[in-house]
């Protein structure tokens, strides 16, 4: 289980700087979370303006 970023993502980049383990990177049109790195802290969901990250 890891957090995932939905297609609602507007690629603002806010979440990437909040992730304590640097699991978030810019993908093709949206940001993506590396499932093997994510520790499910929820920080990305807390800062996202559109609620794109959620626990799978
Ligand atoms: Fe990073 Fe935490 Fe979001 Fe996982 S839940 S991607 S560890 S900020
Ligand atoms: Fe996408 Fe939300 Fe991250 Fe911004 S904070 S890049 S909208 S997932």
Short mmCIF file of C-alpha atoms and ligand atoms in Angstrom, two decimals:
data_model
loop_
_atom_site.label_atom_id
_atom_site.label_comp_id
_atom_site.label_asym_id
_atom_site.label_seq_id
_atom_site.Cartn_x
_atom_site.Cartn_y
_atom_site.Cartn_z
CA UNK A 1 0.00 0.00 0.00
CA UNK A 2 1.21 3.44 -0.93
CA UNK A 3 -0.32 6.78 -1.73
CA UNK A 4 -1.21 7.39 -5.35
CA UNK A 5 -1.84 10.64 -7.24
CA UNK A 6 -4.99 10.72 -9.33
CA UNK A 7 -5.55 12.44 -12.67
CA UNK A 8 -6.95 15.41 -10.71
CA UNK A 9 -3.33 16.51 -10.24
CA UNK A 10 -2.61 19.93 -11.74
CA UNK A 11 1.17 19.46 -11.46
CA UNK A 12 1.67 22.36 -9.04
CA UNK A 13 4.56 20.57 -7.36
CA UNK A 14 3.56 21.43 -3.79
CA UNK A 15 3.55 17.83 -2.63
CA UNK A 16 7.04 16.98 -3.84
CA UNK A 17 8.69 19.36 -1.38
CA UNK A 18 6.66 18.01 1.53
CA UNK A 19 7.48 14.34 1.09
CA UNK A 20 9.99 13.28 3.80
CA UNK A 21 11.38 10.46 1.70
CA UNK A 22 11.42 12.18 -1.71
CA UNK A 23 9.02 9.66 -3.21
CA UNK A 24 7.29 12.22 -5.45
CA UNK A 25 8.55 13.29 -8.85
CA UNK A 26 7.18 15.04 -11.89
CA UNK A 27 5.70 12.65 -14.39
CA UNK A 28 3.95 13.03 -17.71
CA UNK A 29 1.41 15.79 -17.08
CA UNK A 30 1.09 15.02 -13.38
CA UNK A 31 3.19 14.12 -10.38
CA UNK A 32 3.76 10.51 -9.45
CA UNK A 33 4.62 8.64 -6.25
CA UNK A 34 7.17 5.85 -6.12
CA UNK A 35 5.22 3.12 -4.31
CA UNK A 36 8.35 1.40 -3.04
CA UNK A 37 9.57 4.59 -1.36
CA UNK A 38 6.32 6.00 0.06
CA UNK A 39 5.92 5.52 3.83
CA UNK A 40 2.25 6.55 3.79
CA UNK A 41 2.70 9.60 6.01
CA UNK A 42 -0.07 11.54 4.28
CA UNK A 43 1.85 14.81 4.00
CA UNK A 44 1.25 15.06 0.26
CA UNK A 45 -2.50 14.73 0.71
CA UNK A 46 -2.39 17.47 3.33
CA UNK A 47 -0.87 20.08 1.04
CA UNK A 48 -2.50 19.21 -2.29
CA UNK A 49 -4.97 21.93 -3.41
CA UNK A 50 -7.09 19.47 -5.39
CA UNK A 51 -7.00 16.37 -3.20
CA UNK A 52 -5.22 14.26 -5.77
CA UNK A 53 -3.11 12.03 -3.48
CA UNK A 54 -4.93 9.30 -1.60
CA UNK A 55 -4.15 5.98 0.06
CA UNK A 56 -4.72 3.18 -2.40
FE1 LIG B 1 5.62 11.02 0.49
FE2 LIG B 1 4.12 10.72 2.64
FE3 LIG B 1 2.96 11.28 0.30
FE4 LIG B 1 4.06 8.87 0.68
S1 LIG B 1 2.27 9.72 1.78
S2 LIG B 1 4.33 10.16 -1.13
S3 LIG B 1 5.80 9.37 2.01
S4 LIG B 1 4.36 12.62 1.45
FE1 LIG B 2 -0.44 17.35 -8.09
FE2 LIG B 2 -1.54 17.88 -5.71
FE3 LIG B 2 1.06 17.29 -5.90
FE4 LIG B 2 0.15 19.63 -6.81
S1 LIG B 2 0.16 18.95 -4.66
S2 LIG B 2 1.62 18.26 -7.86
S3 LIG B 2 -1.87 19.03 -7.64
S4 LIG B 2 -0.66 15.91 -6.38
#
